[in-house]
Short mmCIF file of C-alpha atoms in Angstrom, two decimals:
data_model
loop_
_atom_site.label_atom_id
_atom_site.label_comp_id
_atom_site.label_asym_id
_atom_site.label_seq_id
_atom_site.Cartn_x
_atom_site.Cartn_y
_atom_site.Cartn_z
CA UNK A 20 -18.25 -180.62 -184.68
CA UNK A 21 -19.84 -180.71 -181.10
CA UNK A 22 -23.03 -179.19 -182.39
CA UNK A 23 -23.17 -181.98 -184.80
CA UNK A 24 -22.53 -184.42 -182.83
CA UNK A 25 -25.26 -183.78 -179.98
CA UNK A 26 -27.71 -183.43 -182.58
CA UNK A 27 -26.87 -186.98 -184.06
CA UNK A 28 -27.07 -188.12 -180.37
CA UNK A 29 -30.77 -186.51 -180.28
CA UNK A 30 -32.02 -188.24 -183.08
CA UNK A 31 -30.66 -191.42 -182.09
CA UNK A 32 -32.48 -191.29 -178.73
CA UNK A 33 -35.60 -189.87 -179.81
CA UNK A 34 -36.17 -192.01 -183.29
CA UNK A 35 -37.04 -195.05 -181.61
CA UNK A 36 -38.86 -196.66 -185.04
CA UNK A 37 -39.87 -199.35 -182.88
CA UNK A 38 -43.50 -197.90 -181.79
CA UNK A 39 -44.42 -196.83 -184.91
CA UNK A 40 -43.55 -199.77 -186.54
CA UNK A 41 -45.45 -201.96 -183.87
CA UNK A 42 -48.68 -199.39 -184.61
CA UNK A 43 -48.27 -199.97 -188.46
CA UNK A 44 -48.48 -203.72 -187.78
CA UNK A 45 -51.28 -203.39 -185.72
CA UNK A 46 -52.76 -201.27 -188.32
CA UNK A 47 -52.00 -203.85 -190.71
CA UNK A 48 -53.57 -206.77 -188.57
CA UNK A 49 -56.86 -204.93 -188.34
CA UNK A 50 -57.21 -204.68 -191.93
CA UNK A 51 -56.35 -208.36 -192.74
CA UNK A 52 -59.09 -209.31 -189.75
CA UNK A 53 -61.37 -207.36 -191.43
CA UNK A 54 -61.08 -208.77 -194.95
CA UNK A 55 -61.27 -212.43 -193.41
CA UNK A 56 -64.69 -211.42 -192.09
CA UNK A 57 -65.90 -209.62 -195.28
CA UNK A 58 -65.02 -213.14 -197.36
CA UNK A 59 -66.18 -215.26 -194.80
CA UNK A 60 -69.83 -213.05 -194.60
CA UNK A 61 -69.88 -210.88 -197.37
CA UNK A 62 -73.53 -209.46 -196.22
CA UNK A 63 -71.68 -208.03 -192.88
CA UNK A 64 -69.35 -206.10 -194.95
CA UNK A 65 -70.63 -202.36 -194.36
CA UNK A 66 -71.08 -202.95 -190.56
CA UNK A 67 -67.33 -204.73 -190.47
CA UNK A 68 -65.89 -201.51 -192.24
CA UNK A 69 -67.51 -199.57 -189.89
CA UNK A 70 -66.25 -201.29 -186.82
CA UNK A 71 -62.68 -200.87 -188.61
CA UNK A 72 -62.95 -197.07 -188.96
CA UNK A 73 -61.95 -196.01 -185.88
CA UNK A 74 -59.31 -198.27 -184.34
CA UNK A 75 -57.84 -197.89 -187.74
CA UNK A 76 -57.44 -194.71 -187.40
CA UNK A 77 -56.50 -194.65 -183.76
CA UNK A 78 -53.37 -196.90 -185.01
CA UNK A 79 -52.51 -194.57 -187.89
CA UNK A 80 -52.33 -191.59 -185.57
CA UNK A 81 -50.38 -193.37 -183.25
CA UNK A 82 -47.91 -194.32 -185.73
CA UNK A 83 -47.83 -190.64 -187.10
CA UNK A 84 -47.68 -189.24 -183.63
CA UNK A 85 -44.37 -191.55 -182.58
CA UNK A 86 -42.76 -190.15 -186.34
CA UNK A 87 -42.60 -186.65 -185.10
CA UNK A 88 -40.15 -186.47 -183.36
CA UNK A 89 -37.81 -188.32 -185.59
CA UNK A 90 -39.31 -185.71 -188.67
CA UNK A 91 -38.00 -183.25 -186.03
CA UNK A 92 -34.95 -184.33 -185.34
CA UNK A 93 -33.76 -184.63 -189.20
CA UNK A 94 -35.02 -181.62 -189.38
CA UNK A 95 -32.99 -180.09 -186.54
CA UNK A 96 -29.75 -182.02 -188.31
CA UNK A 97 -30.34 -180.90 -191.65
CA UNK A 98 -29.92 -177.55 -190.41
CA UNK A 99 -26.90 -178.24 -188.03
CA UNK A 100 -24.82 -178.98 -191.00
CA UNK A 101 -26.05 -176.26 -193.36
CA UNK A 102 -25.04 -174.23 -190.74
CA UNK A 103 -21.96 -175.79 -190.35
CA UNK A 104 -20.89 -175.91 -193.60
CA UNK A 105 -22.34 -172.92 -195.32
CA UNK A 106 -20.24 -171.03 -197.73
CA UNK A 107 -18.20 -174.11 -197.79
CA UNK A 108 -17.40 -174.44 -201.88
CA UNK A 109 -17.38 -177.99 -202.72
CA UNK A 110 -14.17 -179.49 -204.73
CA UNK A 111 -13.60 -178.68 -208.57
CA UNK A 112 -14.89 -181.57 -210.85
CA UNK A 113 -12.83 -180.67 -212.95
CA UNK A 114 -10.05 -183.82 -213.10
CA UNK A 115 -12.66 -186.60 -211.19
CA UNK A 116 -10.23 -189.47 -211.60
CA UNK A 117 -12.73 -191.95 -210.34
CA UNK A 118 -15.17 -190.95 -213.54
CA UNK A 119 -13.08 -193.28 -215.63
CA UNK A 120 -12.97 -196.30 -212.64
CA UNK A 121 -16.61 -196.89 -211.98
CA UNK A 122 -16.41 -200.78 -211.80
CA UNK A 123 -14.01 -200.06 -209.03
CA UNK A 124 -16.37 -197.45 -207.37
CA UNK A 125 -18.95 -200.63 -207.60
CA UNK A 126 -16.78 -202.88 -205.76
CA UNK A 127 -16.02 -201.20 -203.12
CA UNK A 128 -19.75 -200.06 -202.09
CA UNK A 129 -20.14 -203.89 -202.13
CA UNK A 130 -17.21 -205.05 -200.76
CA UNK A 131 -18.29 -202.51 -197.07
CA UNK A 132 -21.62 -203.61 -197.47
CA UNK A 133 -20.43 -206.98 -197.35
CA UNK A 134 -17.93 -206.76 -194.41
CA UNK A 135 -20.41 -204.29 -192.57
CA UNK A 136 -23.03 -207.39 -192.76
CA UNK A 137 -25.62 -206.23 -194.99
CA UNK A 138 -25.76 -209.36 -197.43
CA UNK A 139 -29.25 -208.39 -198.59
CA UNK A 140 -28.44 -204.65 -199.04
CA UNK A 141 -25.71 -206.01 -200.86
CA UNK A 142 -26.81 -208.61 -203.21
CA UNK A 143 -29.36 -206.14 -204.18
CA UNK A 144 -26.79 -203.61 -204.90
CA UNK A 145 -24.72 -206.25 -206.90
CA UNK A 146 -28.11 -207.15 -208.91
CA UNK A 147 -28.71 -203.66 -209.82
CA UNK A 148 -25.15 -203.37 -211.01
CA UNK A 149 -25.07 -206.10 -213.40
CA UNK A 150 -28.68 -204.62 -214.64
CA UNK A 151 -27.19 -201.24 -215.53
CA UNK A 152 -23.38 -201.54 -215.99
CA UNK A 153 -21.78 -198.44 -215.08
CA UNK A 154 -20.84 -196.38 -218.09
CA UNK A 155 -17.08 -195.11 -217.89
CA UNK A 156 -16.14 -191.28 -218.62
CA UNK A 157 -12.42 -190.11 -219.98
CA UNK A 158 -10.79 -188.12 -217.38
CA UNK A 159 -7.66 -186.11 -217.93
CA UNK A 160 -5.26 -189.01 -216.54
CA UNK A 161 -7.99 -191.51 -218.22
CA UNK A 162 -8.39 -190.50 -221.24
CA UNK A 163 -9.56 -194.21 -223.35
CA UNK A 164 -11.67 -195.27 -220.38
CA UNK A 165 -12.57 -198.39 -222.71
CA UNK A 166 -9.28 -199.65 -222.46
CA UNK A 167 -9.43 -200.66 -219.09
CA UNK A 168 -6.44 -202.71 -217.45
CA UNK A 169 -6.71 -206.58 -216.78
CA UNK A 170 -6.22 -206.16 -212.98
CA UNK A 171 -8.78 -203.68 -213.40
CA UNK A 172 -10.87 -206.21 -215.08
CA UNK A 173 -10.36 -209.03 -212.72
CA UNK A 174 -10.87 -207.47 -209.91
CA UNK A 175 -13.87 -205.16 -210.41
CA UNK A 176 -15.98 -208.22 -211.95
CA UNK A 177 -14.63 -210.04 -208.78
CA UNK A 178 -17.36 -208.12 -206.58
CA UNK A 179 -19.76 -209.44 -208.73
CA UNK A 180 -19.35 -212.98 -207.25
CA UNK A 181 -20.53 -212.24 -204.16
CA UNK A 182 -22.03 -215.49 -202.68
CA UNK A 183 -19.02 -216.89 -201.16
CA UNK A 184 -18.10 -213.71 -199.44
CA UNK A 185 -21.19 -213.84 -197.94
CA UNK A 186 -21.31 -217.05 -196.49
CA UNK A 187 -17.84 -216.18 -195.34
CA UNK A 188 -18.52 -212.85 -193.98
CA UNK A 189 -21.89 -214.29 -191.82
CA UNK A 190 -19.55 -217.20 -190.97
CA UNK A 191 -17.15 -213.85 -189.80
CA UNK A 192 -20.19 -211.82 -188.05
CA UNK A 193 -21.34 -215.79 -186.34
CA UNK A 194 -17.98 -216.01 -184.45
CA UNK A 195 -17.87 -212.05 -183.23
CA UNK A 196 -21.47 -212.12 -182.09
CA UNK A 197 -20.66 -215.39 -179.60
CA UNK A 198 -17.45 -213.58 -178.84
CA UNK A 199 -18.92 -209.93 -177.85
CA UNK A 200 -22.66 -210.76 -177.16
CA UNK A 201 -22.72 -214.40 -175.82
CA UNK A 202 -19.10 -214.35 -174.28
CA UNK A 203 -18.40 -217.78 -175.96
CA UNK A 204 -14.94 -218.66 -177.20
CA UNK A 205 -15.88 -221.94 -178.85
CA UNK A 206 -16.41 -220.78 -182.39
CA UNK A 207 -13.46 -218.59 -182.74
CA UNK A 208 -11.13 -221.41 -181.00
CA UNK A 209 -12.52 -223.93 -183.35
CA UNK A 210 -11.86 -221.67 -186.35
CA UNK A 211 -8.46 -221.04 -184.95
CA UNK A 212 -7.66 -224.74 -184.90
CA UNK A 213 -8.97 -225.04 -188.17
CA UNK A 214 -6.56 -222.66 -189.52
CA UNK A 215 -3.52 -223.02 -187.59
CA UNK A 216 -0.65 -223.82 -189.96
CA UNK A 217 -1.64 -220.48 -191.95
CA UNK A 218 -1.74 -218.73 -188.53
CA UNK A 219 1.45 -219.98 -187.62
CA UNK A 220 2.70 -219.21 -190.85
CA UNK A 221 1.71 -215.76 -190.35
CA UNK A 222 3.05 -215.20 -186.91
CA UNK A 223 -0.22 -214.89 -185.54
CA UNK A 224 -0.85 -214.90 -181.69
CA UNK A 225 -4.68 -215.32 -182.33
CA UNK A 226 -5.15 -218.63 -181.41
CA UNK A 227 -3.21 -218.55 -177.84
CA UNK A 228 -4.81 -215.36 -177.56
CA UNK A 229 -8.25 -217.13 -177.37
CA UNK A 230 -7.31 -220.51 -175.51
CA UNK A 231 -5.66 -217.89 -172.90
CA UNK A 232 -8.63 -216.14 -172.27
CA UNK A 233 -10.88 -219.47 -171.97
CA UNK A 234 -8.43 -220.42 -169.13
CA UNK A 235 -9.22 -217.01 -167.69
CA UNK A 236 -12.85 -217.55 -168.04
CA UNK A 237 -12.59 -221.37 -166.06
CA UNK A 238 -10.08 -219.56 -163.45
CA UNK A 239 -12.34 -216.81 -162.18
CA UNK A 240 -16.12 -218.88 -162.65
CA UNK A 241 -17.00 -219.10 -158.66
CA UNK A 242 -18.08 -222.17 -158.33
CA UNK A 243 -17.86 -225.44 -155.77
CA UNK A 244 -14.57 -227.49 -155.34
CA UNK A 245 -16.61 -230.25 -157.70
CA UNK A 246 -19.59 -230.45 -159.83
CA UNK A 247 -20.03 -233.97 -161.55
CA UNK A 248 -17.08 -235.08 -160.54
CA UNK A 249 -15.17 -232.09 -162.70
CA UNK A 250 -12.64 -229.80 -161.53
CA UNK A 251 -14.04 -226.24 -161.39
CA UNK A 252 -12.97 -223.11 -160.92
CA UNK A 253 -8.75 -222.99 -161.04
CA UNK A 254 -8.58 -226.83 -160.76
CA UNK A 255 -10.99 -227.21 -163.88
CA UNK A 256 -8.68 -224.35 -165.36
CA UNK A 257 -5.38 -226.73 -164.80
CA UNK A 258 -7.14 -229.36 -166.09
CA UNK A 259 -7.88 -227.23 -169.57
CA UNK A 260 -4.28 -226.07 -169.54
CA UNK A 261 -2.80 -229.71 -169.12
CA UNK A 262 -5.15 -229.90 -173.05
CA UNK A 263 -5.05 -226.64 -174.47
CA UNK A 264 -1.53 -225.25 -174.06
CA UNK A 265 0.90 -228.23 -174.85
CA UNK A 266 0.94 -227.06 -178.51
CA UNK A 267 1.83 -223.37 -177.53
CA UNK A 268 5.23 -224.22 -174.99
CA UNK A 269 7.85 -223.86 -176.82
CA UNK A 270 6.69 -220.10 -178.60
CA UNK A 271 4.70 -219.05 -175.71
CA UNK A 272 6.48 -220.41 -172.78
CA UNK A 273 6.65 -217.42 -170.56
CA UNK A 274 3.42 -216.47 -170.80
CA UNK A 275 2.78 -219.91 -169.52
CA UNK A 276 4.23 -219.81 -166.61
CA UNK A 277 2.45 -216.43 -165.63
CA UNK A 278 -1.10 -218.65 -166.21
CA UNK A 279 0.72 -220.98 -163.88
CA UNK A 280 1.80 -219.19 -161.46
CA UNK A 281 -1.04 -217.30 -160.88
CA UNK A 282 -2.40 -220.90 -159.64
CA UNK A 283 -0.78 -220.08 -156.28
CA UNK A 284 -2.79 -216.59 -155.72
CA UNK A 285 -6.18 -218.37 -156.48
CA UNK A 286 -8.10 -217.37 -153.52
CA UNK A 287 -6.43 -213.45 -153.86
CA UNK A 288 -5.74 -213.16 -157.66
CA UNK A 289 -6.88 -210.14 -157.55
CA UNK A 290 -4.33 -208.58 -155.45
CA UNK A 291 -1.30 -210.57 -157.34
CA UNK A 292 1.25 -209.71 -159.75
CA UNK A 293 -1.12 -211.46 -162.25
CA UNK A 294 -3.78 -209.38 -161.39
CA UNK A 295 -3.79 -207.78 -165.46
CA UNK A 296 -4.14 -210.94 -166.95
CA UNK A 297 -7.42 -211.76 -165.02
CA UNK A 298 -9.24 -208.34 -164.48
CA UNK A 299 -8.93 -206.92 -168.43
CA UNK A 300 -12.20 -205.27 -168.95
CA UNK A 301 -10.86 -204.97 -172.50
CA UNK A 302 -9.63 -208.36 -173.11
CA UNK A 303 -13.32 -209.46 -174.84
CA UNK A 304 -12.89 -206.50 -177.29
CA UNK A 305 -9.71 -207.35 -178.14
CA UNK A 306 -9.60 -210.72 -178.80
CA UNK A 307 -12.62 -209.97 -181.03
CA UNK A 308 -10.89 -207.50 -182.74
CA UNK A 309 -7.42 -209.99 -183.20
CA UNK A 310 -9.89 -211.93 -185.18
CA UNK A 311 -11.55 -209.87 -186.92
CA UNK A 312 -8.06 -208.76 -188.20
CA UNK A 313 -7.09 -212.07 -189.16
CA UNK A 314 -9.88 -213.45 -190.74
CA UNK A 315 -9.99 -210.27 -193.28
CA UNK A 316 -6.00 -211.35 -193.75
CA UNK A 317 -6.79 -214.62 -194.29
CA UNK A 318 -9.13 -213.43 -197.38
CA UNK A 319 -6.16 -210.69 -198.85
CA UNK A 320 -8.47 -207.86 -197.16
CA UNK A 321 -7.58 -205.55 -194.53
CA UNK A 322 -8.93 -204.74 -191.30
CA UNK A 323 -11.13 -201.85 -191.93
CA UNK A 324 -13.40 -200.60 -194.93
CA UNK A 325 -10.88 -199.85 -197.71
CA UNK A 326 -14.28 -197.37 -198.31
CA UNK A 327 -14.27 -195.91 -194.90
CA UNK A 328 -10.50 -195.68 -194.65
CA UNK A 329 -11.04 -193.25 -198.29
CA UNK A 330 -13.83 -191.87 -196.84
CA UNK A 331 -12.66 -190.68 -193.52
CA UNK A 332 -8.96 -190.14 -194.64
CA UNK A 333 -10.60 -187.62 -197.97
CA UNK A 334 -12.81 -185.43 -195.29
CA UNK A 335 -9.73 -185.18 -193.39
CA UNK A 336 -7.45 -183.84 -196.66
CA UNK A 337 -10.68 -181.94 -197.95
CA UNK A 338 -10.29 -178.82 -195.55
CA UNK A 339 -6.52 -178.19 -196.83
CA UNK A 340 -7.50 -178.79 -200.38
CA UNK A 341 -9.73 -176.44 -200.41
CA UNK A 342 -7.85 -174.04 -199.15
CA UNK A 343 -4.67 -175.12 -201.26
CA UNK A 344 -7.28 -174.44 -204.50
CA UNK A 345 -8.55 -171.14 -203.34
CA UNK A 346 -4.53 -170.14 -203.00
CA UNK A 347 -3.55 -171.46 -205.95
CA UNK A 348 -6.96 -169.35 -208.03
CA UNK A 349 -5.58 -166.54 -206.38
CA UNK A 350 -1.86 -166.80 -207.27
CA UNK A 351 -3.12 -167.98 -210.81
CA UNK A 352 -0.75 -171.17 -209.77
CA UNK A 353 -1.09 -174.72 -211.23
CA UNK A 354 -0.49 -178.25 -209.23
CA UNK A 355 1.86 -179.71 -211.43
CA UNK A 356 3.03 -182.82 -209.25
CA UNK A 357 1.00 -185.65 -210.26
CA UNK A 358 2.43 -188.38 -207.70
CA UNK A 359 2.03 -186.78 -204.61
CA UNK A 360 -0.16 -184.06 -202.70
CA UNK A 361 0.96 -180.50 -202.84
CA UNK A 362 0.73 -179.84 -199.37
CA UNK A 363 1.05 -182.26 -195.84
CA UNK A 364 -2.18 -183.85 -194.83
CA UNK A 365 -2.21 -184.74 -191.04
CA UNK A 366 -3.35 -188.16 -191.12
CA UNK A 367 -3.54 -190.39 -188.07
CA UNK A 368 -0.77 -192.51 -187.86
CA UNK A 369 -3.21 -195.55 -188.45
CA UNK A 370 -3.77 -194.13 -192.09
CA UNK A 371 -0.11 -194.33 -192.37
CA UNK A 372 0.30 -197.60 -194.90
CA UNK A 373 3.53 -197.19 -196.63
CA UNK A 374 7.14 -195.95 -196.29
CA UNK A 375 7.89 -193.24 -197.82
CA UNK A 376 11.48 -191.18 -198.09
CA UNK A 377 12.27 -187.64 -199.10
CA UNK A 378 15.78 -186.71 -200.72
CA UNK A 379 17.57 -184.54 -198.48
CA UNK A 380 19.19 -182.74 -201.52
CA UNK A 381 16.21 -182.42 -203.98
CA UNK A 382 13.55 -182.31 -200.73
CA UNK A 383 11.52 -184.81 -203.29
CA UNK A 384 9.65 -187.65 -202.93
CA UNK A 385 11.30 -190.69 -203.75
CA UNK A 386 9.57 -192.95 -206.47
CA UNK A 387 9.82 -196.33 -208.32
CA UNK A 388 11.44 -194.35 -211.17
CA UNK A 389 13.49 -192.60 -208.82
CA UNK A 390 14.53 -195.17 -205.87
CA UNK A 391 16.75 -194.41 -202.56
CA UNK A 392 19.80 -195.17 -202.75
CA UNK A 393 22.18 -196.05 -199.94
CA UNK A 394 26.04 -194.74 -200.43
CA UNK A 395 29.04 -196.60 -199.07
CA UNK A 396 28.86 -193.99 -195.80
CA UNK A 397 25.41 -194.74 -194.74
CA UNK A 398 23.65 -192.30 -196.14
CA UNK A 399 20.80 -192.05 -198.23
CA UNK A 400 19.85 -189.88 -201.05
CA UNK A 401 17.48 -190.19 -204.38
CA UNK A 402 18.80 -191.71 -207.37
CA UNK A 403 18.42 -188.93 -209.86
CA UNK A 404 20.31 -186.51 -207.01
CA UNK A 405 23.09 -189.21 -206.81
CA UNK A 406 23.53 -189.26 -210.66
CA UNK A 407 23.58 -184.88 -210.44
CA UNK A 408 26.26 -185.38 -208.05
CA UNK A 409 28.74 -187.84 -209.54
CA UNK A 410 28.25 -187.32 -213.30
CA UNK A 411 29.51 -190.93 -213.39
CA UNK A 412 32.88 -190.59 -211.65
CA UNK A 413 34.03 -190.70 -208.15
CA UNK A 414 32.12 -187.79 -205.56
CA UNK A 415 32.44 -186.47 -202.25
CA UNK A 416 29.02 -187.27 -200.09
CA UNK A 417 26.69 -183.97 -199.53
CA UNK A 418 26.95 -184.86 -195.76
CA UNK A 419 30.24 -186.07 -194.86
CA UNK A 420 34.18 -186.01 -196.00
CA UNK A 421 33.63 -189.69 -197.63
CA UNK A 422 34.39 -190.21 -201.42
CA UNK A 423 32.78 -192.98 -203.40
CA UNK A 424 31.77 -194.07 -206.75
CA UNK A 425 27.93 -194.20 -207.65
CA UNK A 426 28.23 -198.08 -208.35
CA UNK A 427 28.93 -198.85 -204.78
CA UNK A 428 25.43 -197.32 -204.17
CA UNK A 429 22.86 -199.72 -203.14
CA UNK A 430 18.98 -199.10 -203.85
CA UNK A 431 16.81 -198.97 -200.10
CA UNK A 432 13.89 -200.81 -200.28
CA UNK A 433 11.02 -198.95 -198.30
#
């Protein structure tokens, strides 16, 4: 993917759209002059066209000249990834589960619009959507597509109501632009505040996180002993921690006394034991991202993109379906599991969501229908293997000398 990716960082540094679109404008300009002149003095009209002729055009090649390169550059991609992917069959249509879900499909495109910060992108998106209402199709695990679910209901007509998302999500985009662009904590500790009981609630460290680093931020600001009679520098920092941090003693009280005793280093932090908590090139980025995180909690959304989590996690799993479907054409073999993927998909350990245990006796996937369950030993094997084992009476354990009955069994919860 190297070749892909320098030719994605050649477009991006030679379409600069900026020049032509300044030439278009100026293009634009020349022609509204003009027709202010031509209704002002309508007599003057042929000699004001001809004084238009050639700057106009001077503009328009300008503007064509600047989009070569970028017509060159698409160009140049376009056929990095036909090379890259040639002879690459795409996947079977043949059981598109999704066909029968479009609402769903809908929801999400508007949902990562949303979060990404394209409210106008995606308002017209949602407009369009309630102007042509996607049309389900039966698929083979869908086969009454018109009979859709209520949760299915509720929550694809959900992304329809958009406006309140939006004015949360710029609300959202407000706070991480002062955090990562203006280097102002203000918002985000306000919002914090705000919110605190349901941080609490949650265990969240966000808001200590943020009145921690606005300490840092007074600590290290070179400055004189006094300005306006305020303490600056670590005095005005003690002073903000006398405020700030009363509230956060009792759950954060070591880290605390780090902040404290850092005091005593003030003129050589940088070559104290506290040296980490005040020279963090990351600690911007991750404060911003602590929030981030729990504002999307806060709303019953995650992190990231449910739509780029699918996205990236599918072109992972697509090289080793494709391959598992070319074996299985050749073997004349069927996937008959429905639950679960026929073969191990190497996902980042991000991607990694849920629990999941394997029977050590069937070597199957343990289910709702089909629980863990724990015997009196310690150990742990599926339900429907435990029932094969003691046909309702008493059993010896598959993995060590210890009898019990399968009532004594207790189900694992994952």
């Amino acid at each position: 993917m190297d070749d892909l990716r320098e030719q994605i960082e050649l477009l991006e540094s030679s379409a600069n759209l900026s020049t032509s679109i300044y030439d278009v404008q100026k293009s634009i300009d020349l022609l509204t002059a003009a027709r202010e002149k031509i209704a002002a003095d309508p007599s003057k009209a042929p000699l004001t066209l001809a004084k238009l002729h050639d700057p106009f055009k001077k503009t328009m090649d300008a503007a064509q000249k600047d989009l070569k390169p970028i017509y060159s550059g698409l160009n140049k991609y376009g056929k990095a990834l036909d090379k890259k992917f040639k002879d690459k069959p795409l996947p079977s249509a043949d059981n598109d589960a999704l066909s029968s879900h479009p609402s769903l499909i809908n929801r999400a495109i508007a949902m990562h619009l949303l979060r990404e910060g394209q409210f106008d992108v995606a308002s017209t998106f949602v407009e369009e959507a309630h102007r042509h209402p996607p049309h389900p199709e039966p698929t083979l695990n869908t086969p009454d597509p018109s009979r859709t679910d209520s949760w299915e209901q509720d929550l694809a007509e959900g992304t329809f109501n958009s406006e309140n998302l939006q004015r949360q999500f710029a609300d959202m985009y407000h706070i991480l632009h002062e955090l990562r662009n203006e280097r102002n904590l203000e918002p985000a500790i306000q919002w914090a505040r705000e919110k605190s009981d349901i941080l609490e609630a949650r265990g969240s460290n966000l808001e200590f996180e943020l009145c921690r680093l606005q300490f840092i931020c007074l600590f290290v600001q070179n400055q004189d002993d006094s300005v306006d009679d305020k303490p600056a520098g670590p005095l005005r920092a003690w002073n903000y921690a006398r405020q700030a941090f009363g509230m956060f003693s009792q759950r954060y009280a070591r880290e605390i006394q780090h902040l404290m005793g850092a005091m005593a280093y003030y003129e050589n932090v940088e070559d104290s034991p506290y040296q980490r908590y005040f020279y963090n090139d990351a600690a911007w980025e991750e404060v911003a991202h602590s929030f981030n995180r729990e504002f999307c909690s806060l709303l019953g959304l995650s992190a990231d993109s449910p739509l780029f989590i699918a996205a990236t996690a599918g072109a992972i799993a697509l090289p080793y379906l494709l391959k598992m479907q070319s074996i299985m054409k050749e073997r004349r073999a069927e996937w008959t599991t429905q639950n679960e993927l026929p073969v191990e998909i190497p996902l980042p350990s991000t991607y990694h969501f849920h629990s999941i245990f394997v029977c050590p006796v069937s070597k199957e996937q343990t289910t709702d229908a089909n629980p863990p369950m724990m015997m009196p030993c310690g150990h742990v094997i599926a339900s429907e293997s435990l029932d094969k084992l003691s046909k309702g009476a008493r059993f010896k354990c598959p993995y060590c000398p210890t009898e019990s009955h399968p009532r004594d069994a207790k189900k694992v919860v994952l």
